[in-house]
Every structure is written in structure tokens, then in C-alpha cells.
Short mmCIF file of C-alpha atoms and ligand atoms in Angstrom, two decimals:
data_model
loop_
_atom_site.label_atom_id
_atom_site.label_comp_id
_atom_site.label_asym_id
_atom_site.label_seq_id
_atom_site.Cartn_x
_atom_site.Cartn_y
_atom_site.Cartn_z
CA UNK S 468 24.59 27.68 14.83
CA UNK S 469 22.01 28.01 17.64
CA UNK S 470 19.16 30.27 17.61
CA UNK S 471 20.61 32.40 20.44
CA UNK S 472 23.61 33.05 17.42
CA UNK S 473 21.33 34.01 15.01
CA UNK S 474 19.22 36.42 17.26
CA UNK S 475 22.62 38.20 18.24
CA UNK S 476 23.73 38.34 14.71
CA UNK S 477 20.00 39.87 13.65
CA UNK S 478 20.20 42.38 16.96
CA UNK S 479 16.77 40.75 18.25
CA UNK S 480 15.17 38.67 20.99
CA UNK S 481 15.15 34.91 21.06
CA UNK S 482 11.41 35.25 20.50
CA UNK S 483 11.40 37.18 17.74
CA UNK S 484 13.33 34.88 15.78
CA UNK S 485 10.91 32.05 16.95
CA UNK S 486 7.78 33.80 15.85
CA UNK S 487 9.88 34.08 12.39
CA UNK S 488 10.56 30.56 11.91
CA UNK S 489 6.88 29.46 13.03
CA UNK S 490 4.70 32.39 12.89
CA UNK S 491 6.31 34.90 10.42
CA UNK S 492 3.21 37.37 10.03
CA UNK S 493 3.26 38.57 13.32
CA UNK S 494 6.66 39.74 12.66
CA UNK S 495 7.38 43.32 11.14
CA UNK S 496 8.45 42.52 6.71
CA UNK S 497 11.94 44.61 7.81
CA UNK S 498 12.67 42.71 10.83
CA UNK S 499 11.80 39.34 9.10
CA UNK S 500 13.84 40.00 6.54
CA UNK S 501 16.56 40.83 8.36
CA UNK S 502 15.99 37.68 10.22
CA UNK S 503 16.14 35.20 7.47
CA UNK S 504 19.23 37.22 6.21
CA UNK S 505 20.57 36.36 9.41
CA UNK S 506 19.79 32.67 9.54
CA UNK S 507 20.91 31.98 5.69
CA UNK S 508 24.69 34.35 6.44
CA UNK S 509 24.41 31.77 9.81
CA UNK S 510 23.65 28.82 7.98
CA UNK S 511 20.84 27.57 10.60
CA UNK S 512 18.83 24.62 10.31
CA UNK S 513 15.83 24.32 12.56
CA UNK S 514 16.05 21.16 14.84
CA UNK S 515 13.14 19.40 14.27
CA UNK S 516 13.84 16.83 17.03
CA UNK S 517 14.66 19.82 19.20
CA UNK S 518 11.07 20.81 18.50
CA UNK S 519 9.60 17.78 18.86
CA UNK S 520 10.76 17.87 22.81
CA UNK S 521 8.96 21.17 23.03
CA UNK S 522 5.64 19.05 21.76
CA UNK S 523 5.86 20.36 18.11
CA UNK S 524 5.13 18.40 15.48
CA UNK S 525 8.00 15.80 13.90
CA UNK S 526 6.71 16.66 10.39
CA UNK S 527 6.69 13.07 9.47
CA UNK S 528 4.48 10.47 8.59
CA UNK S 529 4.62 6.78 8.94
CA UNK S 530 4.00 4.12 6.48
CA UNK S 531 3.53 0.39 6.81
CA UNK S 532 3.74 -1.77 4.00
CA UNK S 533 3.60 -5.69 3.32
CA UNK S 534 6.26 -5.56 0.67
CA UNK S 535 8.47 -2.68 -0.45
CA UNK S 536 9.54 -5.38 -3.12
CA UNK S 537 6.60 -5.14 -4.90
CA UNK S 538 6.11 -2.84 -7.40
CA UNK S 539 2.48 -2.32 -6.21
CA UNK S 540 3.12 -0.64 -2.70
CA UNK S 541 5.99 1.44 -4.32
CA UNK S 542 3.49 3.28 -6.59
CA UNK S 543 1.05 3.15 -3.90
CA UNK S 544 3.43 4.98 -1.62
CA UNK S 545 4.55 7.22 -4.59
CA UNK S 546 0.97 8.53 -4.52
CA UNK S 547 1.18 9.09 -0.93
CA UNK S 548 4.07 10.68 -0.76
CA UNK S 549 3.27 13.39 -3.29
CA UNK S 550 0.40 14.68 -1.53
CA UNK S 551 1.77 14.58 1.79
CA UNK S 552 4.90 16.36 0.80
CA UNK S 553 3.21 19.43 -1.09
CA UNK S 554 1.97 19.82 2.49
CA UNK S 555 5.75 19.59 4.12
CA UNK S 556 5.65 16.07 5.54
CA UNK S 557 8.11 13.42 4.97
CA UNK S 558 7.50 9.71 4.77
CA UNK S 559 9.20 7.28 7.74
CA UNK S 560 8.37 3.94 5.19
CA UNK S 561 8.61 0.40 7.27
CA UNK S 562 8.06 -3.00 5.11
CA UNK S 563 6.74 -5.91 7.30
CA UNK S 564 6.85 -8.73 4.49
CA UNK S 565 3.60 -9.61 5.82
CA UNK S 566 4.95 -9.93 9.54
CA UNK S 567 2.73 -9.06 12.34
CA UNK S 568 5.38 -9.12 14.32
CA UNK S 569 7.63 -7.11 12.42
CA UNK S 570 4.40 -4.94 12.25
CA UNK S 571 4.07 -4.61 15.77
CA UNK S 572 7.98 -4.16 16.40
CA UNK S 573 7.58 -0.90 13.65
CA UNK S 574 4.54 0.66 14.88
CA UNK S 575 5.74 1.03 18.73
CA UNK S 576 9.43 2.57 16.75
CA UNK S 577 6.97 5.00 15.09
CA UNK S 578 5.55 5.72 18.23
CA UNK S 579 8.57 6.73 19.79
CA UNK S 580 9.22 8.99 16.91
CA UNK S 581 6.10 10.40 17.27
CA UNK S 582 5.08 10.81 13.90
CA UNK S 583 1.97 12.74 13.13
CA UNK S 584 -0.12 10.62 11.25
CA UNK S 585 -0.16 6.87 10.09
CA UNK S 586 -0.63 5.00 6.74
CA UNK S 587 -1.24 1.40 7.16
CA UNK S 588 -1.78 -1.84 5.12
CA UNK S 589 -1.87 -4.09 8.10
CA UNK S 590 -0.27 -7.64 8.05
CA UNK S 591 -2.43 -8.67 11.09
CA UNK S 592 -5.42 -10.44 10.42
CA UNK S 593 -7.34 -8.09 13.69
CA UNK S 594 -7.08 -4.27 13.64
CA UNK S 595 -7.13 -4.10 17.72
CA UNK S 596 -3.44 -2.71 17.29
CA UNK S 597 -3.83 -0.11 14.57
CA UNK S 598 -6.69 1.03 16.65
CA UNK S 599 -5.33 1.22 19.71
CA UNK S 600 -2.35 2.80 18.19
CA UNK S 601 -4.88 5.15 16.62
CA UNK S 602 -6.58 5.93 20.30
CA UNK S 603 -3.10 7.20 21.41
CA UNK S 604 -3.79 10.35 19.31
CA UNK S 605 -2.35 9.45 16.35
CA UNK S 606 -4.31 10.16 12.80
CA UNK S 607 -4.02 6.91 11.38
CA UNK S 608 -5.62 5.55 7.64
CA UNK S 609 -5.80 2.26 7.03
CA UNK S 610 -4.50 1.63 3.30
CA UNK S 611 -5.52 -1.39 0.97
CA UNK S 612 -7.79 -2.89 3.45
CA UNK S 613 -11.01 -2.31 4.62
CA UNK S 614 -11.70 -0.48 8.28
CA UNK S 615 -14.67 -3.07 9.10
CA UNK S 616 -16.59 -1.40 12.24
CA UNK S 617 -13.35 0.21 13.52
CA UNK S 618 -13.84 3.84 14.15
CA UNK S 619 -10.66 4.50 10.97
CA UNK S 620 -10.63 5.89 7.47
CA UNK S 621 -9.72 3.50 4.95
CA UNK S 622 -8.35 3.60 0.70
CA UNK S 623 -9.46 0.04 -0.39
CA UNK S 624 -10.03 -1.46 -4.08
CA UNK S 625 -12.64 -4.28 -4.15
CA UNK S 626 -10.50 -7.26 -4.15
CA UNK S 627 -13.84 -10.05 -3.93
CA UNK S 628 -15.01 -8.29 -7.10
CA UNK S 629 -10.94 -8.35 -8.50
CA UNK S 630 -10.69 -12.14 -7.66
CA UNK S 631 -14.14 -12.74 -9.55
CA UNK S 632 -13.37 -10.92 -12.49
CA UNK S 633 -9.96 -13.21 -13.21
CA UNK S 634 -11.87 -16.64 -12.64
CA UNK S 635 -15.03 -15.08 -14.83
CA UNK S 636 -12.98 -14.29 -17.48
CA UNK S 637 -10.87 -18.12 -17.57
CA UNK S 638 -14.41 -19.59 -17.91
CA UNK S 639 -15.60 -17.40 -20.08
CA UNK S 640 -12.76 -18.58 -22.32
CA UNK S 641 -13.74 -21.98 -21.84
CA UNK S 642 -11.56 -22.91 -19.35
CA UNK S 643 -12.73 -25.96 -17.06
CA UNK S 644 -9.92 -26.81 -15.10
CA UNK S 645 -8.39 -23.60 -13.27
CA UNK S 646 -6.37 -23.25 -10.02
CA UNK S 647 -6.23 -20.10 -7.67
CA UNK S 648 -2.57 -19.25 -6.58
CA UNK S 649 -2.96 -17.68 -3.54
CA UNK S 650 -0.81 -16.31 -0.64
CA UNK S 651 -2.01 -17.00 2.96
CA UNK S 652 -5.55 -16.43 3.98
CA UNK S 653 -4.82 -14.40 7.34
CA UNK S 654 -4.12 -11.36 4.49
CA UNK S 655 -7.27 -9.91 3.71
CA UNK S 656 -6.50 -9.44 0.29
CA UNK S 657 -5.53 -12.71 -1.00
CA UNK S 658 -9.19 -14.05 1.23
CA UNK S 659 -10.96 -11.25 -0.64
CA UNK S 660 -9.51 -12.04 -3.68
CA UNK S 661 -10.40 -16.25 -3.24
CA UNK S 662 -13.98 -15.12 -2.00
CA UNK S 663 -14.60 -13.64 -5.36
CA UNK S 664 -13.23 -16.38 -7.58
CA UNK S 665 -15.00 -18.76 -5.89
CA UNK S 666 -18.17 -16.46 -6.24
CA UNK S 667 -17.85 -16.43 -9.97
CA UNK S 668 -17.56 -20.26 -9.99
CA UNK S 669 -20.91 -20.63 -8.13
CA UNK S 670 -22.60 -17.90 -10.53
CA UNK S 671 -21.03 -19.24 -13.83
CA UNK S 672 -18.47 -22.21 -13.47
CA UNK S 673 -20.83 -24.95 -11.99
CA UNK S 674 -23.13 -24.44 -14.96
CA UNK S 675 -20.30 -25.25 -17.33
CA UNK S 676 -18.16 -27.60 -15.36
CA UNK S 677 -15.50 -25.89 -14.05
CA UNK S 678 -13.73 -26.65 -11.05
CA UNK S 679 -11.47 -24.66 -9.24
CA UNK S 680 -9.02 -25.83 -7.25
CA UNK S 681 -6.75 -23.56 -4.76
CA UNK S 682 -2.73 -24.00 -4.58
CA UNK S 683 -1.72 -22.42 -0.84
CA UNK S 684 1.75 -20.86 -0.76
CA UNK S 685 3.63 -18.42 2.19
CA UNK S 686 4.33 -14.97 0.78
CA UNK S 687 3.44 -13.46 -2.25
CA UNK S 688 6.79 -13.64 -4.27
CA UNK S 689 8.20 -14.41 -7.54
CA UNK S 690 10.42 -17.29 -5.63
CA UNK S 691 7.01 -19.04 -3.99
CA UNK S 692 5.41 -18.71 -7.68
CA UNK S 693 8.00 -19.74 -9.23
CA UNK S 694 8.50 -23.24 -6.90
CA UNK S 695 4.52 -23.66 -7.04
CA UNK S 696 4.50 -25.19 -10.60
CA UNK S 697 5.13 -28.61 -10.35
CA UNK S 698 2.54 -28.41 -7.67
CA UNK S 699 0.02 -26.56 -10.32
CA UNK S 700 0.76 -29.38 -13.25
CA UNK S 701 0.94 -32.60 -10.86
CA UNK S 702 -3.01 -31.64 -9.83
CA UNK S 703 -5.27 -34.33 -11.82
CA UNK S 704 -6.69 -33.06 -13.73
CA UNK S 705 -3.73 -30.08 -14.89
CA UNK S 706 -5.14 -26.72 -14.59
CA UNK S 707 -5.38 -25.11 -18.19
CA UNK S 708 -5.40 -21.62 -16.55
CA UNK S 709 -4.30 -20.25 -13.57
CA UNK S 710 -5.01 -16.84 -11.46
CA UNK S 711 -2.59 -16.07 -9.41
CA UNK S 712 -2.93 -13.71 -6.03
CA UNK S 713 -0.45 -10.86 -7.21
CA UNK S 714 1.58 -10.47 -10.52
CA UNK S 715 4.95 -11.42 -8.05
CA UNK S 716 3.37 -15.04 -8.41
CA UNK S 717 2.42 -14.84 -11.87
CA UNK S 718 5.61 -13.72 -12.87
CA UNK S 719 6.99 -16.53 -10.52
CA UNK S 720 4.47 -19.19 -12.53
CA UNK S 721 5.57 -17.85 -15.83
CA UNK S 722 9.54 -18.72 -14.90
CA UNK S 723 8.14 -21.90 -13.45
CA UNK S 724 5.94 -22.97 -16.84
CA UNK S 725 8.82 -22.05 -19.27
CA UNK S 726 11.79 -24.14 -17.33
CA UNK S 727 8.66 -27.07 -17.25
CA UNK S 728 8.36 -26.76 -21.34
CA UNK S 729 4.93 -25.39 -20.81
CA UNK S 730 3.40 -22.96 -23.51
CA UNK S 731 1.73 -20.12 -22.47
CA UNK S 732 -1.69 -19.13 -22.95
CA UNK S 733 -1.33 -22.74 -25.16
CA UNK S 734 -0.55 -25.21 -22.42
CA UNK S 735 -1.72 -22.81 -19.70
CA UNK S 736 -2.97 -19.39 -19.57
CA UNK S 737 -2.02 -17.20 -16.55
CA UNK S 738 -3.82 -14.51 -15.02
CA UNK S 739 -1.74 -11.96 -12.51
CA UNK S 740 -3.45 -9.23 -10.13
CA UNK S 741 -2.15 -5.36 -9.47
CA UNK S 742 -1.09 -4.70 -13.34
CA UNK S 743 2.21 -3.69 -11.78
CA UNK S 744 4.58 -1.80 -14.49
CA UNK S 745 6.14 -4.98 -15.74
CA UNK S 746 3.16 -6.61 -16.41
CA UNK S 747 2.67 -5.19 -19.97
CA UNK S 748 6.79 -6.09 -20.54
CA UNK S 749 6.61 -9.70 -19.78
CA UNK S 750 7.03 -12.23 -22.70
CA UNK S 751 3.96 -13.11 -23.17
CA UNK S 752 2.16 -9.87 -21.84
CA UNK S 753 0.79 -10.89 -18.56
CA UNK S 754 -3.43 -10.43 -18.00
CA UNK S 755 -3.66 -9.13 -14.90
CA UNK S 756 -6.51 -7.05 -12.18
CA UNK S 757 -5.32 -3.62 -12.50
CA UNK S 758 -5.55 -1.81 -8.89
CA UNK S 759 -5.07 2.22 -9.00
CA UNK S 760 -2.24 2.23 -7.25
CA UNK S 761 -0.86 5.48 -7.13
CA UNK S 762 -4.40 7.22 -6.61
CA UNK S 763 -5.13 4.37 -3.72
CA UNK S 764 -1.97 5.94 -2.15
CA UNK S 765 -2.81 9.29 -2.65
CA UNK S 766 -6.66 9.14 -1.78
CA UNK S 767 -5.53 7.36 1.93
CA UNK S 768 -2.74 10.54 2.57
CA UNK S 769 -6.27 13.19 1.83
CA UNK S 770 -7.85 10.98 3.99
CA UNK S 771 -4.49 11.55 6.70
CA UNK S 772 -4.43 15.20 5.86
CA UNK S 773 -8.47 15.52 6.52
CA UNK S 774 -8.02 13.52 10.09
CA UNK S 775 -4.81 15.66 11.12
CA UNK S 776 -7.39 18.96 9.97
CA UNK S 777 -8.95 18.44 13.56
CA UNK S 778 -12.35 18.85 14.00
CA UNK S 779 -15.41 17.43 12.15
CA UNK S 780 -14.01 14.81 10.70
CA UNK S 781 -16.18 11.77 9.86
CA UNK S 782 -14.50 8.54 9.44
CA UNK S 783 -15.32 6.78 5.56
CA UNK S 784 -14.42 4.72 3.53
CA UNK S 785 -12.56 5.49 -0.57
CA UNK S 786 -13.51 2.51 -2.41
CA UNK S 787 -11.96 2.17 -5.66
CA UNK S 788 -12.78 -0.35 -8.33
CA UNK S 789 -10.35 -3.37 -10.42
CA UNK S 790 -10.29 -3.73 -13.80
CA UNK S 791 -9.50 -6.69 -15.54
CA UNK S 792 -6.33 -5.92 -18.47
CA UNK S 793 -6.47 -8.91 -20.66
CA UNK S 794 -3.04 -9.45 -22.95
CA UNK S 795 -1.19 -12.55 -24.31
CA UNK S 796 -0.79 -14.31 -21.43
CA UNK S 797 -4.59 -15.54 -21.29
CA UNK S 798 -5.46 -14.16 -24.73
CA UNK S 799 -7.09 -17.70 -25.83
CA UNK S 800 -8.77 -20.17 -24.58
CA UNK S 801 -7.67 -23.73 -23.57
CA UNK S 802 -6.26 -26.18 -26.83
O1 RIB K 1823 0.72 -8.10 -0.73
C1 RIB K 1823 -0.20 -8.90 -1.38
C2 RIB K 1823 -1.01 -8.08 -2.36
O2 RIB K 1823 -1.90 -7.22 -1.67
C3 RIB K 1823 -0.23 -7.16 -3.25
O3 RIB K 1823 0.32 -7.79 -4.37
C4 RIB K 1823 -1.29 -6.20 -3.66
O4 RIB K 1823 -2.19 -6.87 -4.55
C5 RIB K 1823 -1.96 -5.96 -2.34
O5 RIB K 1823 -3.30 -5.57 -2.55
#
């Protein structure tokens, strides 16, 4: 059914029935009724790209991710997505697996969709694309990583202050020999994350002998944690713990530790980041950097909806803080 078809079938003008369906108080409560009644006997859906070509807006919102895999941008995105939809928008959700050029290939596809805002965690090490992407006109937040001097909002959780709070608490537990599992550098987080555990080694591990030694792998996954053991255990001396960038690579290490005959916390204790919902399920319970997901999510969409308000906006920053969960899987210290 067109519009025309439900104008002649509610004996009024084409206009009328527009000013219904996008500006219903300037329309008499009889006529509007008899309107609607019209459209629902018609069964008429508004066309949405239809009024995108007049210049409306698409409704939609896009949302780049590193890893729709991991449990941590799912529950980030779930917090997004519930405030943006209690104010009629629906997600368009892209997962780069840490691509920038899977990034770059999305964001120009979201461009052409025209969506009306942008959530971001970026997989490129610049911002120069986000921004310019932003200078097109298009609200965009960046998500899980900090804005720097760009002129952007951001959601971030202090990852330098998450990465020191893991290696603080292996040395505080007497641990001398740990290693740092990390993903690759050119993603903020994991460089965050290996600037504050090797911050807590200059503040407390020196003084008590530690050394901390770094084990470099290409994504954050269960697979690269899980083929990064015999790595971990062939360094002289063996680690007796071991933090690990995200709980994907924990989980991966625990796999890895059990098929090697290694005990855990005994042999080696494992820390994880994110406290994603397995965490607390694994056998042993896995210690792990909580992040607020969902409210990291859902602080970056006010953020959106704040920018996409129009005028006098300032740009800021929502910095959340980790907290370090500590369960079986670090629960002693070394034998
Ligand atoms: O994608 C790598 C990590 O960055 C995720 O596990 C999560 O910690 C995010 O902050």
C-alpha cells in the first residue's frame, strides 16, 4: 500500500496523512484517528529508505566492534542498544576482528546508509578516519578508547590502571616470575593495559625481584591463548603466574596449561581481564579485571543521543574505573 492508497481510503490529502505519520499534533484527534484506522485496515508500513531519499533520518545507528565473539563487546553493545532503542533507533552492528581495513571497508558502507550517529571502538591505531568520518556530519562516540585531542566524545575504562592492578596483585602474592599475555600493541587497550603492568613492576616488583616478561600474540582469542603455552613454560625461568590481555586468552591459557599437565593456581596462577560472564563458570574460577560493560555501552549511546540533541554540546570524556575480581584461578600464591 502507498500513501496515496491510504489518503483515498481516509478521504484526505497526501499531506495530511504525512503530517500524521511525522507530525501528528498538528492534525485534528478525529481526522488522525481516522487516519491510523486507515493505515492499520491498509496495512502500511512507512518506507524508511523512501524517507531517507527525501533527507529524513534512517533511524539507525552504527556500531563498530573489534570482536562480536567476545562476550565483552556483546554486553557492551547490549547496553547500547537499550538506550538507543527506547529512543526508536536500531543498531547496524559491524565486527572488524581488529582489522583496519575491514574498519575502513564498514565505515564508508555506513556512510552510504547514512546512519545517524556512530559508536566506535576503533581497530586503527590513528583516529584521522573516525574524525573525518565524524566532520561529514555524522554524531560519532568513540567507545572503549580514549578521544586523545580529537574534537569526539568518548566511554573508556582505565585500562593502564586495569593492567597494573593484575601484575600488583601476582606480586603481592609473591609471585617473582610473571609473564604478560598480550595481543598486539597497535590496540590501545592491550598498550594501556602493558603500560600499567609494567608500572606496577617499577613501583613494587623491582623491590622484590620480580621480573616480567611479555609473550606477543595476533588477536585476542581463545585459539592464540590457547597455542601460547608452550611458549609461556619454555621461558627460563617458567612464569608462576600469568596476566593475560582479555579473558579469550586466559581461557585459551587455561586449555593450554591443563593439556600441558599444569596445575592451576599450583603450577601457575592465571589472571584474565573484562570478567566476561564465563569467567566465574570456569574450572578453576578465573581472576580477572572486571570492565562495566554494559554501562560502558550505554554511557557512549547518552553520549550519541546528547551529540545528535544539536546544539551546545561539549565534547567529554565518561571514564569508568576496573576492578580487580580475584577467584581460584590466582587464589594462592606460587608453591
Ligand atoms: O579486544 C581486546 C579487548 O579490548 C577486549 O577483550 C576488551 O578488553 C576490550 O577492552
Amino acid at each position: 500500500m502507498t500513501i496515496r492508497e491510504v489518503a483515498d481510503l481516509a478521504h484526505v490529502s497526501l499531506g495530511t496523512v504525512s503530517n500524521v505519520l511525522n507530525n501528528p499534533s498538528v492534525v485534528a484527534p478525529s481526522t488522525r484517528e481516522r487516519v491510523r484506522e486507515a493505515i492499520r485496515e491498509a496495512g502500511f508500513v512507512r518506507s524508511t529508505a523512501a524517507q531517507q531519499l527525501r533527507g529524513g533520518r534512517s533511524r539507525t545507528i552504527g556500531v563498530v566492534v573489534l570482536d562480536i565473539a567476545n562476550p565483552f563487546f556483546t554486553e557492551m553493545v547490549r547496553g547500547a542498544e537499550h538506550v538507543l532503542r527506547d529512543h526508536g533507533y536500531v543498531l547496524m552492528l559491524c565486527s572488524t576482528e581488529e582489522s583496519p581495513e575491514q574498519e575502513r571497508r564498514y565505515m564508508r558502507i555506513l556512510e552510504e546508509h547514512r546512519v545517524d550517529g556512530l559508536l566506535i571502538t576503533p581497530a586503527e591505531q590513528d583516529l584521522d578516519r573516525v574524525v573525518e568520518f565524524a566532520g561529514h556530519g555524522i554524531p560519532t562516540v568513540l567507545i572503549d578508547r580514549e578521544r586523545g585531542a580529537q574534537g569526539l566524545c568518548s566511554a573508556t575504562v582505565d585500562d593502564v590502571r586495569g593492567g597494573e592492578l593484575a601484575a600488583r596483585h601476582l606480586m603481592e602474592l609473591g609471585h617473582r616470575e610473571i609473564a604478560f599475555l598480550n595481543g598486539p600493541v597497535t590496540i590501545r587497550q592491550c598498550a594501556d593495559r602493558r603500560k600499567g603492568a609494567r608500572r606496577a613492576m617499577r613501583s613494587l616488583g623491582q623491590r622484590a625481584g620480580a621480573t616480567l616478561v611479555e609473550v606477543g600474540v595476533a588477536s585476542t582469542t581463545v585459539e592464540h591463548g590457547e597455542a601460547a603455552v608452550p611458549e609461556l613454560l619454555a621461558l627460563d625461568p617458567p612464569p608462576t603466574g600469568v596476566i593475560c590481555a582479555n579473558d579469550l586468552l586466559a581461557l585459551g591459557v587455561l586449555r593450554g596449561l591443563a593439556a600441558a599437565g599444569r596445575s592451576v593456581p599450583g603450577d601457575v596462577a592465571v589472571v584474565g581481564y573484562d570478567d566476561v560472564t564465563f569467567a566465574s563458570m570456569l574450572s578453576p574460577a578465573l581472576t580477572s579485571v572486571r570492565q562495566p560493560k554494559y554501562e560502558l555501552g550505554a554511557a557512549a549511546a547518552e553520549l550519541l543521543l546528547e551529540e545528535t540533541g544539536g546544539s551546545g554540546h561539549e565534547h567529554r570524556d565518561v571514564r569508568f574505573e576496573p576492578e580487580l575480581v580475584v577467584r581460584a584461578s590466582s587464589g594462592s600464591g606460587p608453591r
